[in-house]
Short mmCIF file of N, CA and C in Angstrom, two decimals:
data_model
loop_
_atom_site.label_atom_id
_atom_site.label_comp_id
_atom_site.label_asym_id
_atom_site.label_seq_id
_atom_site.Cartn_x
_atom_site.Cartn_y
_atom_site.Cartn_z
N UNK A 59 0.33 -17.64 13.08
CA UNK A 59 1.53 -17.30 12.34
C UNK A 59 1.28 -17.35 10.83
N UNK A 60 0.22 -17.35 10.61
CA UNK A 60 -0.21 -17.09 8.99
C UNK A 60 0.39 -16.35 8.37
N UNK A 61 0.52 -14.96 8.97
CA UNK A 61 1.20 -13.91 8.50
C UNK A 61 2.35 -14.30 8.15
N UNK A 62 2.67 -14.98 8.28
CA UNK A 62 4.71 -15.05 8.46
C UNK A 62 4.48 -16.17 6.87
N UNK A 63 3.79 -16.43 6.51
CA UNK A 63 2.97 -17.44 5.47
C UNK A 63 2.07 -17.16 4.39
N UNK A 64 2.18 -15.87 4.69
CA UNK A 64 0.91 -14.75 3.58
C UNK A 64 0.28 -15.45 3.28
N UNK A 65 -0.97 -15.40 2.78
CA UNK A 65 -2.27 -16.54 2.08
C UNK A 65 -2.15 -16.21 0.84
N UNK A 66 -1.55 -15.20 0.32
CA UNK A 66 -1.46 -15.26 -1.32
C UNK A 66 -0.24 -16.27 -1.60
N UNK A 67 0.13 -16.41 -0.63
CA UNK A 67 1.66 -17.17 -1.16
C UNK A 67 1.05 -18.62 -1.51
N UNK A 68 0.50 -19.09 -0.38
CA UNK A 68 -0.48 -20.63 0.10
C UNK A 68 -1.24 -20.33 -1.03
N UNK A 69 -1.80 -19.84 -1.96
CA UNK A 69 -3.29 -19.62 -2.71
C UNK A 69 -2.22 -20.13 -4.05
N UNK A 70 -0.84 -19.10 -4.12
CA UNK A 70 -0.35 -19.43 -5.23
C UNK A 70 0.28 -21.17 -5.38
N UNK A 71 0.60 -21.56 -4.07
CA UNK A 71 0.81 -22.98 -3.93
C UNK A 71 0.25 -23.77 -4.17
N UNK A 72 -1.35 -23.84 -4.15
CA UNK A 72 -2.51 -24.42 -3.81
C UNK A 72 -2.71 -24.50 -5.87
N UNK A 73 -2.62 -22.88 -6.32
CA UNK A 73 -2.64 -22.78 -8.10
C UNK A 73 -1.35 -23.51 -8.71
N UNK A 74 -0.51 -24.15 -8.17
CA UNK A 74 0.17 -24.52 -8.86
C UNK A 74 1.79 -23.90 -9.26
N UNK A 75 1.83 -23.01 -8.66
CA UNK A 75 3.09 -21.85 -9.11
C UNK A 75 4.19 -22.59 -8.75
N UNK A 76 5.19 -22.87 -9.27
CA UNK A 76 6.45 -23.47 -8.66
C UNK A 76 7.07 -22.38 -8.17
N UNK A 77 7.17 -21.16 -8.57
CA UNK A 77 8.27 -20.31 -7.73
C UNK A 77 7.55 -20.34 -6.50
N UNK A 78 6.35 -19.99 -6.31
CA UNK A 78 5.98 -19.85 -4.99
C UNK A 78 5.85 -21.11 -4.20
N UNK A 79 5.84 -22.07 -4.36
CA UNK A 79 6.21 -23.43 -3.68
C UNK A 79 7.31 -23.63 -3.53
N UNK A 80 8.32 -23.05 -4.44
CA UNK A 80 10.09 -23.15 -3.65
C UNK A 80 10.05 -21.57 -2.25
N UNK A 81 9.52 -20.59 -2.81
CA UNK A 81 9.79 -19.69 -1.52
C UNK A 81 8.77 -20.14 -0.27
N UNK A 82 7.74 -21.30 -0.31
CA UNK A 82 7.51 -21.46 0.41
C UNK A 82 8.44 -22.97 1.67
N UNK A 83 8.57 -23.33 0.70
CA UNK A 83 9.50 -24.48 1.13
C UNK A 83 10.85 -23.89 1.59
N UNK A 84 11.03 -23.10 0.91
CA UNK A 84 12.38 -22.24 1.40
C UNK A 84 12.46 -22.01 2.72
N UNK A 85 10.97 -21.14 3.22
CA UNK A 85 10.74 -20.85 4.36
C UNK A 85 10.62 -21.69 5.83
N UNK A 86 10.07 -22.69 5.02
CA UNK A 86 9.26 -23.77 6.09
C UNK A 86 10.34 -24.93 6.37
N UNK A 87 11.36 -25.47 5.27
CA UNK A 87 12.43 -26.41 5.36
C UNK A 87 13.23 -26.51 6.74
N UNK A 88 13.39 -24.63 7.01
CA UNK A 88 14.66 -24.46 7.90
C UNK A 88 13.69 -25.17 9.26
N UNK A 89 12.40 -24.51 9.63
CA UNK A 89 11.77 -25.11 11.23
C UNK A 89 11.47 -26.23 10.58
N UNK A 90 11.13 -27.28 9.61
CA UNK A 90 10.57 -28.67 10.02
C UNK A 90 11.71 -29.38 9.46
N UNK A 91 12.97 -29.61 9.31
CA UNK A 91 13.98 -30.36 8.98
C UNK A 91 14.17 -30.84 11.07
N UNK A 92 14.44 -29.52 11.77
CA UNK A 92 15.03 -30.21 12.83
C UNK A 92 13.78 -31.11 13.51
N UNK A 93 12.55 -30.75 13.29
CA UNK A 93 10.97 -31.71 13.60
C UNK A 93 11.52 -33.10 13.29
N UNK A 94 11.72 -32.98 12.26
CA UNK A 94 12.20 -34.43 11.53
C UNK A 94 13.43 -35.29 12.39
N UNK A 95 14.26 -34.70 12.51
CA UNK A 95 15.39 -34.81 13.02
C UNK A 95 15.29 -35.71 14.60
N UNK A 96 14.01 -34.33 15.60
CA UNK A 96 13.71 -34.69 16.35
C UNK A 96 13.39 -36.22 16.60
N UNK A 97 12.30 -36.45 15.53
CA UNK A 97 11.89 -37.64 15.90
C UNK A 97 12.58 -38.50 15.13
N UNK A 98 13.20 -38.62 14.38
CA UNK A 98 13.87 -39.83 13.60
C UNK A 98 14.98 -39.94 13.96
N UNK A 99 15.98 -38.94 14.36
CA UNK A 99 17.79 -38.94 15.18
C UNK A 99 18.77 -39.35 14.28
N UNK A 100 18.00 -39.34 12.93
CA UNK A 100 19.11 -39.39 12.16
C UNK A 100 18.64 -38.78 11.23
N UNK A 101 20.28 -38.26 10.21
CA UNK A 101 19.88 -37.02 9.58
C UNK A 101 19.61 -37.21 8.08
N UNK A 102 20.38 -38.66 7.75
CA UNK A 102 19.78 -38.72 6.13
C UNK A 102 18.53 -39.30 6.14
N UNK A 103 18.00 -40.23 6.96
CA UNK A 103 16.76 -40.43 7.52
C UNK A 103 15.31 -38.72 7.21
N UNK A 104 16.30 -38.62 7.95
CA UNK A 104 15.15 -37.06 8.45
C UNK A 104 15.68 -36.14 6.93
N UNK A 105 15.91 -36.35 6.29
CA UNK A 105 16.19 -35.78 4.97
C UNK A 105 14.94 -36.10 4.08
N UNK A 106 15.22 -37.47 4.30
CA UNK A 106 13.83 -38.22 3.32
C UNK A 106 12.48 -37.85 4.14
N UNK A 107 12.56 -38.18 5.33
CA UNK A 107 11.28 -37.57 5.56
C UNK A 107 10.51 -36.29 5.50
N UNK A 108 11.66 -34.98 5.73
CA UNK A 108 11.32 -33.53 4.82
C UNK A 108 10.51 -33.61 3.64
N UNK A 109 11.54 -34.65 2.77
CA UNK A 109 10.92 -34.57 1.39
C UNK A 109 9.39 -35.03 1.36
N UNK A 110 9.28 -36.24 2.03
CA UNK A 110 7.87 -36.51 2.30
C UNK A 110 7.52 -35.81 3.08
N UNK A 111 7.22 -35.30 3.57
CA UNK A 111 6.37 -34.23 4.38
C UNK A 111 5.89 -33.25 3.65
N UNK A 112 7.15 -33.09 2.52
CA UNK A 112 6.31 -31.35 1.68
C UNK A 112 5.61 -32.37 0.28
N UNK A 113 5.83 -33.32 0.22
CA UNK A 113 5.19 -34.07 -0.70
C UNK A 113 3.45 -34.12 -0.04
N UNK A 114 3.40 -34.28 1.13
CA UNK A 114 2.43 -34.77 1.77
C UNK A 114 1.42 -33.16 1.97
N UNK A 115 2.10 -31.96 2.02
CA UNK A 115 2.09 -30.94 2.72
C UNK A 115 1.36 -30.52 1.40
N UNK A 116 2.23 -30.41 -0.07
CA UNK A 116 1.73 -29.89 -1.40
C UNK A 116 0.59 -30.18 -1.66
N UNK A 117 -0.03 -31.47 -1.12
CA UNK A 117 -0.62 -32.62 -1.70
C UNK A 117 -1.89 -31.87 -1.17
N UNK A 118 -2.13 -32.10 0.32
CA UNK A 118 -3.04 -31.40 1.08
C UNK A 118 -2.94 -29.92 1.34
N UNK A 119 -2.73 -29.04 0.71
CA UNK A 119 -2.43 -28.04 1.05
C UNK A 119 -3.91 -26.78 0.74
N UNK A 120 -4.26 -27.78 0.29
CA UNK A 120 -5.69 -26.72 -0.47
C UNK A 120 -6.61 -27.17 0.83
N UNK A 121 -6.33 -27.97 1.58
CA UNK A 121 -7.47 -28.66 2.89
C UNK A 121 -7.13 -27.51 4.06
N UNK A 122 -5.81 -26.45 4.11
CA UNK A 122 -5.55 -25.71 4.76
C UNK A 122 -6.62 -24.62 4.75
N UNK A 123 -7.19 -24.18 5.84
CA UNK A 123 -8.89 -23.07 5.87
C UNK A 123 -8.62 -21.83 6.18
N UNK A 124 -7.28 -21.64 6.74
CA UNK A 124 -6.59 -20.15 6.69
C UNK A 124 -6.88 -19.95 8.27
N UNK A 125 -7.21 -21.06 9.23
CA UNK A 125 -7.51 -20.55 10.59
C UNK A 125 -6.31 -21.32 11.21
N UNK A 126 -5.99 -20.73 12.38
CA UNK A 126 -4.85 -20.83 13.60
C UNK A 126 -3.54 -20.85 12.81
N UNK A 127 -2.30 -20.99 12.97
CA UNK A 127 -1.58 -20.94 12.96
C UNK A 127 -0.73 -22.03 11.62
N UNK A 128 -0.35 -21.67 10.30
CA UNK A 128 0.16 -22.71 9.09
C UNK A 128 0.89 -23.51 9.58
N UNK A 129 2.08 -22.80 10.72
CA UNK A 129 3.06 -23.59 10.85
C UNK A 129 2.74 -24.39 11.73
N UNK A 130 2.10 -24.32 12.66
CA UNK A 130 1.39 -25.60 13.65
C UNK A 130 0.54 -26.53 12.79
N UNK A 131 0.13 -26.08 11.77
CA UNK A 131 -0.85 -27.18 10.36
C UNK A 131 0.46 -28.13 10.18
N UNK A 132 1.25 -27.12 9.37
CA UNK A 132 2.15 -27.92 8.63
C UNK A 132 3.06 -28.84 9.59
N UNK A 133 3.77 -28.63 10.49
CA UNK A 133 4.73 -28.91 11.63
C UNK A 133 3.88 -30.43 12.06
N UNK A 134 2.31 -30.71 12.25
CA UNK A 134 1.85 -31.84 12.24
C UNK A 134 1.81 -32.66 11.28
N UNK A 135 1.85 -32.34 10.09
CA UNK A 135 2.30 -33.06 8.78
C UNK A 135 3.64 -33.96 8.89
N UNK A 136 4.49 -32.83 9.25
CA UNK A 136 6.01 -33.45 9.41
C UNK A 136 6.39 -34.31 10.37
N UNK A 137 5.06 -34.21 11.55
CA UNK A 137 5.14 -35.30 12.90
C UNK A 137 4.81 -36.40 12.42
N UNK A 138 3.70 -36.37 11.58
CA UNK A 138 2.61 -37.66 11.29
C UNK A 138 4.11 -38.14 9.90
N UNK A 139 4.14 -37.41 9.41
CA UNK A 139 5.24 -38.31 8.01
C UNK A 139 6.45 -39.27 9.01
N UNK A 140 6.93 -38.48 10.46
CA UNK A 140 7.97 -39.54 10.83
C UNK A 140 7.45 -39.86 10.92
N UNK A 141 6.40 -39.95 12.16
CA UNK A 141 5.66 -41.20 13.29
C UNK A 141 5.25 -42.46 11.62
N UNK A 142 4.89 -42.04 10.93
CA UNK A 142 4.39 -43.44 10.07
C UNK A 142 5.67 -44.05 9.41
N UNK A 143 7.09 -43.25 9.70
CA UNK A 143 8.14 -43.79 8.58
C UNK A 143 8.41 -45.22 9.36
#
């Protein structure tokens, strides 16, 4: 599902661009908020953990190699940020 994730978008994330780190977060917020949700069952809870997750996500985001699927990359980010909250 890269495609759905363009790699220029990720490249401009990776350089630093804030617009392109809000349209990417834009994108990605709506599927890993309910991830969050899932595992934490509560929602201001799973609020904070979003935030850490794209904190965690920005952080490592240049470790992303452009193979299988971003949102299965990222979507484990947002597992591992609850499971450690």
């Amino acid at each position: 599902m890269t495609e759905a994730f363009d790699l220029k978008l990720i490249d401009s994330c990776i350089n630093g661009d804030r617009a392109a780190q809000k349209v990417l977060y834009d994108r990605l917020a709506p599927r890993m908020f309910p991830v969050c949700i899932r595992y934490i069952g509560d929602r201001v809870q799973a609020e904070d953990i979003l935030q850490d997750g794209f904190v965690t996500l920005f952080t490592h985001l240049k470790n992303y190699k452009g193979e299988g699927s971003f949102e299965g990359w990222a979507r484990r980010i947002f597992v591992t940020t609850a499971l450690m909250s």
